[in-house]
PDB file of C-alpha atoms in Angstrom:
ATOM      1  CA  UNK A   1      -7.326  18.489   5.216  1.00 79.00           C
ATOM      2  CA  UNK A   2      -6.918  14.734   4.807  1.00 81.00           C
ATOM      3  CA  UNK A   3      -3.369  13.912   3.823  1.00 93.00           C
ATOM      4  CA  UNK A   4      -1.551  10.652   3.205  1.00 95.00           C
ATOM      5  CA  UNK A   5       2.194  10.842   2.632  1.00 97.00           C
ATOM      6  CA  UNK A   6       4.195   7.836   1.458  1.00 97.00           C
ATOM      7  CA  UNK A   7       7.905   7.321   1.959  1.00 97.00           C
ATOM      8  CA  UNK A   8      10.463   4.542   1.695  1.00 98.00           C
ATOM      9  CA  UNK A   9      10.449   3.902  -2.036  1.00 98.00           C
ATOM     10  CA  UNK A  10      13.655   3.423  -3.959  1.00 98.00           C
ATOM     11  CA  UNK A  11      15.670   1.141  -6.190  1.00 98.00           C
ATOM     12  CA  UNK A  12      16.689  -2.376  -5.148  1.00 98.00           C
ATOM     13  CA  UNK A  13      17.962  -5.537  -6.789  1.00 98.00           C
ATOM     14  CA  UNK A  14      15.778  -8.594  -7.267  1.00 98.00           C
ATOM     15  CA  UNK A  15      15.517 -10.573  -4.059  1.00 98.00           C
ATOM     16  CA  UNK A  16      15.964  -7.495  -1.907  1.00 98.00           C
ATOM     17  CA  UNK A  17      13.630  -5.872   0.605  1.00 98.00           C
ATOM     18  CA  UNK A  18      12.034  -2.501   1.089  1.00 98.00           C
ATOM     19  CA  UNK A  19       9.633  -1.018   3.645  1.00 98.00           C
ATOM     20  CA  UNK A  20       7.117   1.625   2.671  1.00 98.00           C
ATOM     21  CA  UNK A  21       5.485   3.965   5.170  1.00 98.00           C
ATOM     22  CA  UNK A  22       2.335   6.079   4.938  1.00 97.00           C
ATOM     23  CA  UNK A  23       1.771   8.858   7.451  1.00 95.00           C
ATOM     24  CA  UNK A  24      -1.857   9.930   7.819  1.00 92.00           C
ATOM     25  CA  UNK A  25      -3.098  13.309   9.014  1.00 90.00           C
ATOM     26  CA  UNK A  26      -6.522  14.932   9.168  1.00 83.00           C
ATOM     27  CA  UNK A  27      -8.045  11.489   9.688  1.00 73.00           C
ATOM     28  CA  UNK A  28      -7.964   8.864  12.416  1.00 70.00           C
ATOM     29  CA  UNK A  29      -6.538   5.894  10.569  1.00 62.00           C
ATOM     30  CA  UNK A  30      -7.865   3.303  13.011  1.00 71.00           C
ATOM     31  CA  UNK A  31     -11.401   4.208  11.896  1.00 82.00           C
ATOM     32  CA  UNK A  32     -10.627   3.319   8.272  1.00 89.00           C
ATOM     33  CA  UNK A  33      -9.547   0.500   6.107  1.00 93.00           C
ATOM     34  CA  UNK A  34      -6.141   1.333   4.701  1.00 94.00           C
ATOM     35  CA  UNK A  35      -4.359  -0.178   1.772  1.00 96.00           C
ATOM     36  CA  UNK A  36      -1.532  -0.178  -0.710  1.00 98.00           C
ATOM     37  CA  UNK A  37      -2.032  -0.056  -4.468  1.00 98.00           C
ATOM     38  CA  UNK A  38       0.425   0.029  -7.333  1.00 98.00           C
ATOM     39  CA  UNK A  39       0.444   1.079 -10.952  1.00 98.00           C
ATOM     40  CA  UNK A  40       3.061   0.378 -13.592  1.00 97.00           C
ATOM     41  CA  UNK A  41       3.246   2.292 -16.901  1.00 93.00           C
ATOM     42  CA  UNK A  42       0.589   1.027 -19.305  1.00 95.00           C
ATOM     43  CA  UNK A  43      -1.113  -1.027 -16.594  1.00 96.00           C
ATOM     44  CA  UNK A  44      -4.237  -0.500 -14.508  1.00 95.00           C
ATOM     45  CA  UNK A  45      -3.942   0.343 -10.845  1.00 95.00           C
ATOM     46  CA  UNK A  46      -4.178  -2.800  -8.741  1.00 95.00           C
ATOM     47  CA  UNK A  47      -4.650  -3.548  -5.079  1.00 96.00           C
ATOM     48  CA  UNK A  48      -1.622  -4.967  -3.296  1.00 98.00           C
ATOM     49  CA  UNK A  49      -2.718  -5.298   0.318  1.00 98.00           C
ATOM     50  CA  UNK A  50      -5.430  -4.015   2.653  1.00 97.00           C
ATOM     51  CA  UNK A  51      -5.881  -3.887   6.408  1.00 96.00           C
ATOM     52  CA  UNK A  52      -9.233  -3.236   8.075  1.00 93.00           C
ATOM     53  CA  UNK A  53      -9.892  -1.000  11.052  1.00 88.00           C
ATOM     54  CA  UNK A  54      -9.969  -4.180  13.130  1.00 89.00           C
ATOM     55  CA  UNK A  55      -6.621  -5.401  11.823  1.00 92.00           C
ATOM     56  CA  UNK A  56      -7.768  -8.034   9.321  1.00 95.00           C
ATOM     57  CA  UNK A  57      -5.383  -8.247   6.369  1.00 97.00           C
ATOM     58  CA  UNK A  58      -5.860  -9.092   2.692  1.00 96.00           C
ATOM     59  CA  UNK A  59      -3.242  -9.659   0.004  1.00 97.00           C
ATOM     60  CA  UNK A  60      -3.175  -9.959  -3.739  1.00 97.00           C
ATOM     61  CA  UNK A  61      -2.137 -13.438  -4.852  1.00 97.00           C
ATOM     62  CA  UNK A  62       0.905 -11.996  -6.600  1.00 97.00           C
ATOM     63  CA  UNK A  63       2.413 -10.724  -3.333  1.00 98.00           C
ATOM     64  CA  UNK A  64       1.081 -13.206  -0.787  1.00 98.00           C
ATOM     65  CA  UNK A  65       3.883 -14.645   1.290  1.00 98.00           C
ATOM     66  CA  UNK A  66       6.296 -11.879   0.286  1.00 98.00           C
ATOM     67  CA  UNK A  67       4.622  -8.655   1.462  1.00 98.00           C
ATOM     68  CA  UNK A  68       3.264  -7.782   4.909  1.00 98.00           C
ATOM     69  CA  UNK A  69       0.892  -4.910   5.643  1.00 98.00           C
ATOM     70  CA  UNK A  70       0.651  -3.478   9.150  1.00 96.00           C
ATOM     71  CA  UNK A  71      -0.488  -0.364  10.951  1.00 93.00           C
ATOM     72  CA  UNK A  72       0.644   1.521  14.026  1.00 90.00           C
ATOM     73  CA  UNK A  73      -2.487   3.255  15.272  1.00 82.00           C
ATOM     74  CA  UNK A  74      -0.621   5.248  17.920  1.00 86.00           C
ATOM     75  CA  UNK A  75       1.545   6.784  15.191  1.00 89.00           C
ATOM     76  CA  UNK A  76      -1.287   6.910  12.638  1.00 89.00           C
ATOM     77  CA  UNK A  77       1.034   5.201  10.183  1.00 93.00           C
ATOM     78  CA  UNK A  78       0.626   2.385   7.673  1.00 95.00           C
ATOM     79  CA  UNK A  79       3.487   0.130   6.553  1.00 97.00           C
ATOM     80  CA  UNK A  80       4.215  -2.300   3.756  1.00 98.00           C
ATOM     81  CA  UNK A  81       7.157  -4.640   4.258  1.00 98.00           C
ATOM     82  CA  UNK A  82       8.224  -6.021   0.883  1.00 98.00           C
ATOM     83  CA  UNK A  83      10.564  -9.008   0.757  1.00 98.00           C
ATOM     84  CA  UNK A  84      11.866 -11.164  -2.101  1.00 98.00           C
ATOM     85  CA  UNK A  85      11.197  -8.362  -4.546  1.00 98.00           C
ATOM     86  CA  UNK A  86      10.861  -9.173  -8.238  1.00 98.00           C
ATOM     87  CA  UNK A  87      11.265  -6.944 -11.308  1.00 98.00           C
ATOM     88  CA  UNK A  88       7.509  -7.228 -11.904  1.00 97.00           C
ATOM     89  CA  UNK A  89       6.964  -5.448  -8.574  1.00 98.00           C
ATOM     90  CA  UNK A  90       8.309  -2.275 -10.178  1.00 98.00           C
ATOM     91  CA  UNK A  91       5.574   0.372 -10.006  1.00 98.00           C
ATOM     92  CA  UNK A  92       4.381   3.538  -8.354  1.00 98.00           C
ATOM     93  CA  UNK A  93       2.986   2.540  -4.980  1.00 98.00           C
ATOM     94  CA  UNK A  94       0.085   4.453  -3.444  1.00 98.00           C
ATOM     95  CA  UNK A  95      -1.331   4.544   0.063  1.00 97.00           C
ATOM     96  CA  UNK A  96      -5.118   4.863   0.345  1.00 96.00           C
ATOM     97  CA  UNK A  97      -7.875   5.030   2.960  1.00 94.00           C
ATOM     98  CA  UNK A  98     -11.576   4.189   2.855  1.00 93.00           C
ATOM     99  CA  UNK A  99     -14.455   3.474   5.211  1.00 90.00           C
ATOM    100  CA  UNK A 100     -14.639  -0.104   3.936  1.00 91.00           C
ATOM    101  CA  UNK A 101     -12.028  -2.475   2.500  1.00 92.00           C
ATOM    102  CA  UNK A 102     -13.163  -2.185  -1.106  1.00 92.00           C
ATOM    103  CA  UNK A 103     -11.517  -4.349  -3.733  1.00 87.00           C
ATOM    104  CA  UNK A 104     -11.927  -1.766  -6.490  1.00 90.00           C
ATOM    105  CA  UNK A 105      -9.365   1.076  -6.429  1.00 92.00           C
ATOM    106  CA  UNK A 106     -11.950   3.567  -7.733  1.00 93.00           C
ATOM    107  CA  UNK A 107     -14.024   3.281  -4.557  1.00 93.00           C
ATOM    108  CA  UNK A 108     -11.272   4.453  -2.211  1.00 94.00           C
ATOM    109  CA  UNK A 109     -11.732   8.027  -0.964  1.00 91.00           C
ATOM    110  CA  UNK A 110      -8.270   9.240  -0.018  1.00 94.00           C
ATOM    111  CA  UNK A 111      -4.924   8.770  -1.746  1.00 96.00           C
ATOM    112  CA  UNK A 112      -1.312   9.652  -1.213  1.00 97.00           C
ATOM    113  CA  UNK A 113       0.960  11.060  -3.890  1.00 97.00           C
ATOM    114  CA  UNK A 114       2.771   7.789  -4.504  1.00 97.00           C
ATOM    115  CA  UNK A 115       6.307   6.538  -4.066  1.00 98.00           C
ATOM    116  CA  UNK A 116       8.322   4.820  -6.790  1.00 98.00           C
ATOM    117  CA  UNK A 117       9.639   1.293  -6.316  1.00 98.00           C
ATOM    118  CA  UNK A 118      12.088  -0.027  -8.889  1.00 98.00           C
ATOM    119  CA  UNK A 119      13.402  -3.595  -8.810  1.00 98.00           C
ATOM    120  CA  UNK A 120      16.280  -4.430 -11.126  1.00 97.00           C
ATOM    121  CA  UNK A 121      17.416  -7.850 -12.297  1.00 93.00           C
TER     122      UNK A 121
END
């Protein structure tokens, strides 16, 4: 019923850019906080960026100044523009939706399947 589908992942060299997209269906995305999370092998899932239903944005310190989260409510789509990518950004990236912009990943209700981002040196 509720479906989030990520796209745009791939392999890039350090310093490069990539834009991720998340198409939402079965839910009106402008009524939710939406966010991007990532998880590398052996690491816990961490929040990357969040955007509230009103458009307020939040970023993890590790990506601040390099990543930009945005949403197109008419298209019901979430984006993550990633610039100046580093090898430590390598992870599976997940789109998520929740009624509130929770910090904790475990409190988010809906998740996409993930898209792999690999940054080589």
